[in-house]
Short mmCIF file of C-alpha atoms in Angstrom, two decimals:
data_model
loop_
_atom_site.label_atom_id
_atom_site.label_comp_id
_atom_site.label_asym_id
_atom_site.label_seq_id
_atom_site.Cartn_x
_atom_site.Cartn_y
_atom_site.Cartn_z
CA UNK A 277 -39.24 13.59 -2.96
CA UNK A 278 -35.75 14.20 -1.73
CA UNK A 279 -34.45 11.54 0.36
CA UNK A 280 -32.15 12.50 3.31
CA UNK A 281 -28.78 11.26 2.67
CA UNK A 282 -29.25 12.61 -1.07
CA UNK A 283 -26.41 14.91 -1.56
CA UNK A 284 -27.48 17.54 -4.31
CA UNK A 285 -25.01 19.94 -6.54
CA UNK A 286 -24.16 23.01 -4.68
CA UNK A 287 -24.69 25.00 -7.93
CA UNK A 288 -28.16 23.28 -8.96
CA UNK A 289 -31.28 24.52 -8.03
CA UNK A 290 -33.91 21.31 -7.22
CA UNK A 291 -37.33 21.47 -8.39
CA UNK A 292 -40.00 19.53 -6.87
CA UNK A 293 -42.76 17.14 -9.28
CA UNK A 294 -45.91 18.65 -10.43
CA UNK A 295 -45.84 21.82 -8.14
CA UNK A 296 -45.47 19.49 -4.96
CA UNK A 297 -43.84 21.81 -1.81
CA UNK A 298 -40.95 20.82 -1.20
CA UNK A 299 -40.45 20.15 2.85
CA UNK A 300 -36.94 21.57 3.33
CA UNK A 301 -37.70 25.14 1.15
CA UNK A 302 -40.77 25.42 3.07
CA UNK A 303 -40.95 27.94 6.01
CA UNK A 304 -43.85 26.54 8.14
CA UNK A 305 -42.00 28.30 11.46
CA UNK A 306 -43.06 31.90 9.35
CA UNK A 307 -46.61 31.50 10.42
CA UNK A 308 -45.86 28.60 13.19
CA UNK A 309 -47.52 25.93 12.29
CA UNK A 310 -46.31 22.11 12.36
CA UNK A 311 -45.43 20.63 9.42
CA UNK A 312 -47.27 17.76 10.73
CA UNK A 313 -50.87 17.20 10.37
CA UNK A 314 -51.31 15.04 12.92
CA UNK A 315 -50.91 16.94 15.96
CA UNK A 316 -48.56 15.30 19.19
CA UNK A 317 -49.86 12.63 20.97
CA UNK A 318 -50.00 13.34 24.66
CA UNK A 319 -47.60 11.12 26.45
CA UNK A 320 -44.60 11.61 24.26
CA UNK A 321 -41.57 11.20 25.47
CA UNK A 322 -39.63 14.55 26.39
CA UNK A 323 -37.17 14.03 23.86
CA UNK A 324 -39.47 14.67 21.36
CA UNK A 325 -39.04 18.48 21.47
CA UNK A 326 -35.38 18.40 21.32
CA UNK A 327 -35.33 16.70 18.35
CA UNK A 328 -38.29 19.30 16.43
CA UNK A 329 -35.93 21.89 17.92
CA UNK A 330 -32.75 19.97 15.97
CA UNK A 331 -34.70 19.50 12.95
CA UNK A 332 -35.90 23.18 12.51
CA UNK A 333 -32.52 24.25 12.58
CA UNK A 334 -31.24 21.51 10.49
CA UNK A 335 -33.97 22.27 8.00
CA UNK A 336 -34.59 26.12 8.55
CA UNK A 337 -31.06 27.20 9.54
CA UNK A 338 -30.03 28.26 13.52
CA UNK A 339 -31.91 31.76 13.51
CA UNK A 340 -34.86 29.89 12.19
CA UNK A 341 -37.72 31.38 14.95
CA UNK A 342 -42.01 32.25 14.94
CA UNK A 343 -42.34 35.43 13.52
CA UNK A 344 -45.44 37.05 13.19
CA UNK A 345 -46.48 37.76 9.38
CA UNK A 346 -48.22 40.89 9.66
CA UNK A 347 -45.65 42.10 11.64
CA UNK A 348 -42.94 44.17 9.69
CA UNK A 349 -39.33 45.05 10.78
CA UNK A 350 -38.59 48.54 11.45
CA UNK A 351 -35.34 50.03 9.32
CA UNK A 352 -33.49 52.92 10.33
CA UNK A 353 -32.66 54.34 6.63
CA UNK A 354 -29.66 56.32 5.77
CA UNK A 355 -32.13 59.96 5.74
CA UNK A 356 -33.22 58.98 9.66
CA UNK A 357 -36.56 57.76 8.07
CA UNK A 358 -37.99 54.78 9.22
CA UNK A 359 -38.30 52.16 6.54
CA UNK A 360 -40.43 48.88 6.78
CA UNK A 361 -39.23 45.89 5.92
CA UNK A 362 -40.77 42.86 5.56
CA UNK A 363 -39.19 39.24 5.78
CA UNK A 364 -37.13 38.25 3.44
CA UNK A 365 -40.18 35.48 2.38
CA UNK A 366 -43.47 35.01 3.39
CA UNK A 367 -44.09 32.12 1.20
CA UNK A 368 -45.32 29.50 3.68
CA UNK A 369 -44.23 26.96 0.62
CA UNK A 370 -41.48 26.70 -1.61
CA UNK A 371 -41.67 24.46 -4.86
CA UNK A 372 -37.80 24.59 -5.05
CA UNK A 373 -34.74 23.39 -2.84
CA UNK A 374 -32.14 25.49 -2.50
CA UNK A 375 -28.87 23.99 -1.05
CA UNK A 376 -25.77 24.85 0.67
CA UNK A 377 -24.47 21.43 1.48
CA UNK A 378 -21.21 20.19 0.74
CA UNK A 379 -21.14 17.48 -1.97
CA UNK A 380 -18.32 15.67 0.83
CA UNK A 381 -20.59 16.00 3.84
CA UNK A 382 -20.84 12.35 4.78
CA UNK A 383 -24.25 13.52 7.07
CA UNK A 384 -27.39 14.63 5.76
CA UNK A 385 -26.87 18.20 7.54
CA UNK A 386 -23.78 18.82 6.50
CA UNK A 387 -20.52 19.98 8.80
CA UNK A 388 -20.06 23.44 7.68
CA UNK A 389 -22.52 24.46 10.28
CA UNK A 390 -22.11 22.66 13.60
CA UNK A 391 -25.64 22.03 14.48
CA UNK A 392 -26.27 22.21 18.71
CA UNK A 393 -26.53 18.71 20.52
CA UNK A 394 -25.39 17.39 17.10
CA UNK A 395 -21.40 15.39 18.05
CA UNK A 396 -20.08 14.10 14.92
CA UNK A 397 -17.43 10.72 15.14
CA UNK A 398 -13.89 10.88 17.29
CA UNK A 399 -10.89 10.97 14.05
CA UNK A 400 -9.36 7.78 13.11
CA UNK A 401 -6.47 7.01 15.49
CA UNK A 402 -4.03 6.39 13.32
CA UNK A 403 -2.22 3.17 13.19
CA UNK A 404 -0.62 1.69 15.73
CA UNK A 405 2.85 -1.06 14.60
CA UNK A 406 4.39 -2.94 17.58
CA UNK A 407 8.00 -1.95 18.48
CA UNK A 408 9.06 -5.84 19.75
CA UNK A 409 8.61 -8.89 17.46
CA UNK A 410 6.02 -11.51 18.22
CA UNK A 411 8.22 -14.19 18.12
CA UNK A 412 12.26 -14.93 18.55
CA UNK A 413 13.94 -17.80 16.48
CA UNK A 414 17.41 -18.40 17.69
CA UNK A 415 19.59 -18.44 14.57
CA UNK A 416 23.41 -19.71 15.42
CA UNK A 417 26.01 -19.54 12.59
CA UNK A 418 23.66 -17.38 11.08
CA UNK A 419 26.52 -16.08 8.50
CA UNK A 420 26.96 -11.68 9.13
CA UNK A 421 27.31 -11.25 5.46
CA UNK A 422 25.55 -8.44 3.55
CA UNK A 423 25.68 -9.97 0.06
CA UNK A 424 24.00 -13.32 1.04
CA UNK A 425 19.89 -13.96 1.24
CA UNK A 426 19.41 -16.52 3.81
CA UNK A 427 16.16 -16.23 4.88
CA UNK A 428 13.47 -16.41 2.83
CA UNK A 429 9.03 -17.64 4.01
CA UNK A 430 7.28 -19.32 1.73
CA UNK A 431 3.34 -19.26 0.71
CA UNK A 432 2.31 -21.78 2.78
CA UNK A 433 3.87 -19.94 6.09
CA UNK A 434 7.33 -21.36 6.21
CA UNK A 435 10.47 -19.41 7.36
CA UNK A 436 13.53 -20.75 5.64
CA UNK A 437 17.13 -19.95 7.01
CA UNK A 438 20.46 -21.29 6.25
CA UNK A 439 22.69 -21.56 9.10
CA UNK A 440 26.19 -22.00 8.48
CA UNK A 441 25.90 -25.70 5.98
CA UNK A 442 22.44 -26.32 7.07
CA UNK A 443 19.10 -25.12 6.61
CA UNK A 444 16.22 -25.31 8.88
CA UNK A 445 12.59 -24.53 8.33
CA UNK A 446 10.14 -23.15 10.78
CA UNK A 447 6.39 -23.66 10.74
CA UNK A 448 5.05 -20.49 11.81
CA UNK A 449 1.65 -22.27 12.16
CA UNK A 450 2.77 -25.10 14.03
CA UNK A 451 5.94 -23.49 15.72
CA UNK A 452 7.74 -26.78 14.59
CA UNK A 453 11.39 -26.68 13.52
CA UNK A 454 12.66 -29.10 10.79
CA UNK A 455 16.65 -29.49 9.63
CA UNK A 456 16.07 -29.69 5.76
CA UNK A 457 19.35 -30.49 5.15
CA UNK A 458 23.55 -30.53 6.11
CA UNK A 459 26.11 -29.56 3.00
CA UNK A 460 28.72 -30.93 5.04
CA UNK A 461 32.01 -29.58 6.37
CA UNK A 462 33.62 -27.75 2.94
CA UNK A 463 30.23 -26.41 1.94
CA UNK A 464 28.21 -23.14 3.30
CA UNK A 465 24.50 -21.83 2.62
CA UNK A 466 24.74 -18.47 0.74
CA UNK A 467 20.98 -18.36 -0.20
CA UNK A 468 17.52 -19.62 -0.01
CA UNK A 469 14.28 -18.99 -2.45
CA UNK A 470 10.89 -21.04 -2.00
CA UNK A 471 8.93 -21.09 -4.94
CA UNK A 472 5.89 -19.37 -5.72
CA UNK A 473 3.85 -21.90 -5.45
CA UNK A 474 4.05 -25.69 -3.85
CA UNK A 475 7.14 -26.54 -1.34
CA UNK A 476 10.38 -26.83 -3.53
CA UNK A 477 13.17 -24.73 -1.81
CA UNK A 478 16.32 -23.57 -4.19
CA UNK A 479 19.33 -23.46 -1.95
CA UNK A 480 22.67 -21.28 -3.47
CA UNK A 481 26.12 -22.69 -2.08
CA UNK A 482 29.43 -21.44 -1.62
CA UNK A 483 31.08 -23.49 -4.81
CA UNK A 484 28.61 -22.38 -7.18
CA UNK A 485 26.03 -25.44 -6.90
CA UNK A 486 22.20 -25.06 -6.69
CA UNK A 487 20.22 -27.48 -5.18
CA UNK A 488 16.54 -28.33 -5.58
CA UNK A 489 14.74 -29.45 -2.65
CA UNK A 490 11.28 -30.70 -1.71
CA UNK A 491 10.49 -29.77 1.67
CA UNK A 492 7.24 -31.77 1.91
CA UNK A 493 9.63 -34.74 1.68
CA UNK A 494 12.78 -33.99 2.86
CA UNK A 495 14.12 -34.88 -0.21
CA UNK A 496 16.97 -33.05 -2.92
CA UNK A 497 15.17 -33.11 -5.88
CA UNK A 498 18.04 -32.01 -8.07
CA UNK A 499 21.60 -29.98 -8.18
CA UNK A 500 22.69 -27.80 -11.06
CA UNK A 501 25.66 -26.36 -11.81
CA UNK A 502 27.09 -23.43 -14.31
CA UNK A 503 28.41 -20.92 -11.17
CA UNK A 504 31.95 -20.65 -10.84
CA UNK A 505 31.82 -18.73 -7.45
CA UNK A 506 29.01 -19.10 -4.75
CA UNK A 507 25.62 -18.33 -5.22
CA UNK A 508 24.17 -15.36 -3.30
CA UNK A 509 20.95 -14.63 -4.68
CA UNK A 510 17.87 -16.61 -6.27
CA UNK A 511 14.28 -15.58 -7.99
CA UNK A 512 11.57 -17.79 -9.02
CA UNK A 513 9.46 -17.04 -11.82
CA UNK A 514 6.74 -19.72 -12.28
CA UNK A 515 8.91 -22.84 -13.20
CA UNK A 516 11.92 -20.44 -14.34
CA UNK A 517 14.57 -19.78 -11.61
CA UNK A 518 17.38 -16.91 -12.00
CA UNK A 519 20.63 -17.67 -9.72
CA UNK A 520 23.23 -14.59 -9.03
CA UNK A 521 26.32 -15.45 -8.56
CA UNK A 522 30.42 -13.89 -7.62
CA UNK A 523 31.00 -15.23 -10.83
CA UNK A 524 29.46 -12.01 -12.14
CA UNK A 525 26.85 -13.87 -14.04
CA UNK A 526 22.98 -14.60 -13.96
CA UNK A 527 21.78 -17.58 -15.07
CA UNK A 528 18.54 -18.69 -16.48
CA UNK A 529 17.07 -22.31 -15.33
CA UNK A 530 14.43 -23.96 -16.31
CA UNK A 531 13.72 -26.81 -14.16
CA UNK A 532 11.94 -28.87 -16.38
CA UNK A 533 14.10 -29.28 -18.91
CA UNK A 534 17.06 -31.62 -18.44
CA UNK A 535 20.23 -28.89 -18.63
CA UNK A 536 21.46 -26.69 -15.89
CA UNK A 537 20.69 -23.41 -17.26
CA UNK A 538 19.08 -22.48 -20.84
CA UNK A 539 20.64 -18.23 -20.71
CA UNK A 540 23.17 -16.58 -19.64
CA UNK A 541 23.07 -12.89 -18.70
CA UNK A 542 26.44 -10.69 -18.07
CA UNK A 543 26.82 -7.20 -17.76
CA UNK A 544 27.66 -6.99 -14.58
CA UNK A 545 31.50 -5.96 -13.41
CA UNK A 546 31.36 -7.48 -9.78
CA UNK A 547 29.01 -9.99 -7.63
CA UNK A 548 25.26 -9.99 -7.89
CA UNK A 549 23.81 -9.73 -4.85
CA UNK A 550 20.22 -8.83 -5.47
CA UNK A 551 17.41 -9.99 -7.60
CA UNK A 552 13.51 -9.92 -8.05
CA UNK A 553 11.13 -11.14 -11.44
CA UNK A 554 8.14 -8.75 -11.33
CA UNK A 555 4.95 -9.90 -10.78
CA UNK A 556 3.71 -10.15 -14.34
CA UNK A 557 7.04 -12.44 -14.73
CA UNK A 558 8.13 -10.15 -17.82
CA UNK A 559 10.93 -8.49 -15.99
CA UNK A 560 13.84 -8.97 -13.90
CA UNK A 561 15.99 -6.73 -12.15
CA UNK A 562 19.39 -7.24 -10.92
CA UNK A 563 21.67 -5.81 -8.58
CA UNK A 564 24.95 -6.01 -7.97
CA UNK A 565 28.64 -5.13 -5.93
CA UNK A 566 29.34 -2.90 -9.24
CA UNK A 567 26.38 -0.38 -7.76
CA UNK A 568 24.44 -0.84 -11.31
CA UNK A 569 20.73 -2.19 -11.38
CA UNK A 570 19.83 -3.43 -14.25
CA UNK A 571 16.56 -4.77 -15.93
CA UNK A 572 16.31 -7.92 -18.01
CA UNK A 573 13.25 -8.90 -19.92
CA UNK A 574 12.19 -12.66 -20.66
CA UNK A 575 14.68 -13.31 -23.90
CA UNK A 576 17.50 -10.76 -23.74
CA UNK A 577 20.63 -11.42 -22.91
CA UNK A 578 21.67 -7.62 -22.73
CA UNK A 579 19.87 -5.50 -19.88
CA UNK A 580 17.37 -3.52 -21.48
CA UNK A 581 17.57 -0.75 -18.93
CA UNK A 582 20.54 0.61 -16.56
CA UNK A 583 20.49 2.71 -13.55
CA UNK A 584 23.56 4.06 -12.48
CA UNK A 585 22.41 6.12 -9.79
CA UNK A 586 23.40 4.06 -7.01
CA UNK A 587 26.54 5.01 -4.81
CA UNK A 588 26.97 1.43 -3.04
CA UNK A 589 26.05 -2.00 -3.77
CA UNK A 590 22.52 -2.69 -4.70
CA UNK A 591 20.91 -5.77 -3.28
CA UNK A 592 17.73 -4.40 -1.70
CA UNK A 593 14.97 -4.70 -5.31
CA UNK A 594 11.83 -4.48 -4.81
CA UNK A 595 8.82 -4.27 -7.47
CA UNK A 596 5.44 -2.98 -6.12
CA UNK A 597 2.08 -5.01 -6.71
CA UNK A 598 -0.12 -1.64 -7.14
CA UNK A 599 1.72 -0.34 -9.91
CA UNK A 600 3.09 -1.74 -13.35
CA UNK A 601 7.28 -1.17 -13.54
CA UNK A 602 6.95 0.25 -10.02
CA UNK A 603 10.78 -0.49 -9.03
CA UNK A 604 12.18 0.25 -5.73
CA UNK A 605 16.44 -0.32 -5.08
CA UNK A 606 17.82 0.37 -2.10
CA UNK A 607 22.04 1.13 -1.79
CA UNK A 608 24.71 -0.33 0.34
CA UNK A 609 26.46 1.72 3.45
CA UNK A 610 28.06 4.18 1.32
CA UNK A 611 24.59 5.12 -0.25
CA UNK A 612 21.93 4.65 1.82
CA UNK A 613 19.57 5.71 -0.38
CA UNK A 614 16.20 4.37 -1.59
CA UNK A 615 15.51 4.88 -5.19
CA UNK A 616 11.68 4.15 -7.59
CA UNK A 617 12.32 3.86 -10.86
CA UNK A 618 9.32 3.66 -13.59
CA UNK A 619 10.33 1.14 -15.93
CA UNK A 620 8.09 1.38 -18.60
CA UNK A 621 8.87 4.92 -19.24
CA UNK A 622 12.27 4.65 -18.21
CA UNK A 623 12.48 6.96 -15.37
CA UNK A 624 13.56 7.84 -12.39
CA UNK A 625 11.25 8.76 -9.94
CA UNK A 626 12.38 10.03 -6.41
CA UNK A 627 14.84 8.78 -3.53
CA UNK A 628 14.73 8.93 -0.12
CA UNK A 629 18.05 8.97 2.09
CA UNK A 630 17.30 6.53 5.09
CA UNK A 631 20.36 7.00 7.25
CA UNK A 632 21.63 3.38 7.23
CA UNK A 633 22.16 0.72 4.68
CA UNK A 634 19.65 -0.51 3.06
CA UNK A 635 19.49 -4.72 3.34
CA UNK A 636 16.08 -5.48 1.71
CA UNK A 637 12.72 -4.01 0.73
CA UNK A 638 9.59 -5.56 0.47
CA UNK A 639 5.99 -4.26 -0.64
CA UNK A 640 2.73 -4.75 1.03
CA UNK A 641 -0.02 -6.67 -1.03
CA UNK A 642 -3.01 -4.67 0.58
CA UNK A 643 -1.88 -1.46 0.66
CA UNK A 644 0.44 1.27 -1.08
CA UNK A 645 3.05 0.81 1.64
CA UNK A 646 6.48 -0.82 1.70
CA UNK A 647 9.33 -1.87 4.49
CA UNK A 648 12.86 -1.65 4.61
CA UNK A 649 15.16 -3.46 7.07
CA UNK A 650 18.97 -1.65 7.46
CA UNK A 651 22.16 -2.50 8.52
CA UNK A 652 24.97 -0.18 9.31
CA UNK A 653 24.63 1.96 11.42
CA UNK A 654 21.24 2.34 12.71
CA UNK A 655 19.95 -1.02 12.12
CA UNK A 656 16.49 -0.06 11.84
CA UNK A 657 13.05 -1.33 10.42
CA UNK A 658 10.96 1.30 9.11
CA UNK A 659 7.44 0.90 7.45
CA UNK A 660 6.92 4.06 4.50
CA UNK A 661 3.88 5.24 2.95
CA UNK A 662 4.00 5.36 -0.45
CA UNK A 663 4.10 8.10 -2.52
CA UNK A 664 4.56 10.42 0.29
CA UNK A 665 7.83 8.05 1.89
CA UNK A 666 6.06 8.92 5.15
CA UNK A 667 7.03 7.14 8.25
CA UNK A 668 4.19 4.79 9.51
#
């Protein structure tokens, strides 16, 4: 037997097992007569005939009525002859189903009829994003500097931010503020990076030194040096971590083995200002002052792939979760512009002109939807929906 929320082929014709009638071809209103055997029991509840009325027509169609079998229709034909017609069946059962439903129809009767006293479910509102931040940190000597990263929130739900030659850390469980650490007088913070995983903290200064920190302790775990020029961008990739520097130059660190770097990467022509690893730690993209992004794999030394496209510095890099060598860049003032870029075929994809320059760009883990933050001149924070750059 068919079940109710069984949603047949449009263009299949249903037979029923071992010349059973089937219930919804059968006409039992041709002859009226209840489907039923078992005839009402008195003391029913009124509702009762509401709902045979609603099933007829959900079963039998809205002009569904008793007609009288021997009863035919009277035709006027074409000649002025009377013609009798009889209705179109006066089988009282059918051993087939025929169906007009809608392989989408979500009920069992379908929604390209509306059905009387039948109210299908309100639309999804859609989604609603708060206009004023749930919380204010106050942030003095926070440095107005496009090219640096100084803020950065770990995996276990702690905001870092260099201030000036310190940096604090905020619990956001907790609420509780620590001081991690003071450079002193001669020496600023230019950017922070938790690693992925655990509660070391890389910290890129102003003359070119990184420092290690653990955060559970309080304590510098290590400084390395090989930067000429300050430091204004870090990425972690599993125990590998990838500084950017004025000097031009990216280097490689492995921070289990005992010297400061073990690669160098130039190509650049001015400051690197932005960088990212992709998720599958194969790939890293660079951006820099020179308005070039480039992308690095694991043991080159050469970028493997250059984008030119760019107008303004690039620091904003971004590589979606959802999508293998999904690449998002976004350009400085004079660009404004945010570019995808397939890297495994080496394409690019589509850009989107936001109005303002673009600071950063990150990707949503649940869904296909990113945010951009923006500087000059409309300082803005807009949510997209990806493909479509929609705003949410």
């Amino acid at each position: 037997m068919i079940s109710v929320g069984y949603q047949p082929s449009p263009s299949r014709t249903i037979y029923s097992d071992r010349f059973i009638p089937s219930r919804t071809g059968s006409n039992f209103a041709l002859f009226d007569i209840s489907p039923s055997a078992n005839s009402p029991a008195e003391g029913r509840e009124d509702g009762s005939g509401a709902y045979a009325t609603l099933l007829r027509t959900a079963l039998f169609g809205p002009d569904a009525g008793v007609c009288t079998p021997g009863t035919p229709d009277k035709l006027m034909r074409l000649d002025g002859k009377n013609s009798s017609v009889y209705p179109s069946s006066r089988n009282i059962f059918r051993y087939k189903t025929e169906t007009r439903q809608s392989m989408h129809s979500l009920s069992p009767f379908g929604f390209e009829d509306a059905l009387p006293g039948v109210s299908h479910g309100p639309v999804k509102a859609p989604r609603k994003v708060p206009r004023s931040p749930y919380k204010v940190l106050d942030a003095p000597a926070l440095q107005d500097d496009f090219y640096l990263n100084l803020v950065d929130w770990s995996a276990h739900n702690v905001l870092a931010v260099g201030l000036g030659n310190c940096v604090y850390l905020w619990n956001a469980c907790s609420s509780k503020v620590t001081k991690l650490c003071d450079l002193g007088m001669d020496v600023s913070v230019c950017s922070v990076g938790w690693a992925q995983r655990g509660t070391h903290l890389a910290v890129g200064t102003s003359n070119g030194k990184l420092q290690i920190w653990d955060a559970s302790r309080c304590k510098r775990v290590r400084t390395m040096e090989g930067h000429r020029l300050r430091i204004g961008a870090l990425a972690w990739s599993s125990s590998m971590l990838s500084s950017g520097s004025r000097d031009k130059t990216i280097l490689q660190r492995d921070i289990r083995a005992q010297d400061d770097f073990v690669n160098k990467l130039a190509g650049h022509k001015s400051e690197v200002c932005g960088l990212k690893w992709s998720y599958d730690n194969r790939e890293l993209a660079s951006g820099g002052n020179d308005n070039r992004l480039f992308v690095w794999n694991q043991h080159s030394t050469q970028p493997v792939l250059k984008y030119c496209e760019h107008t303004a510095a690039v620091k904003a890099i971004a590589w979606s979760p959802h999508l293998h060598g999904l690449l998002a860049s976004g350009g400085g003032t004079a660009d404004r512009c945010i570019r995808f870029w397939n890297t495994t075929t080496n394409s690019h994809l589509s850009c989107m002109d936001t109005g303002s320059q673009v600071c950063n760009l990150v990707w949503s883990k649940n869904v296909n939807e990113l945010v951009s933050t923006h500087g000059y001149s409309q300082n803005q924070i807009i949510v997209w929906r990806y493909p479509t750059m929609s705003k949410v």
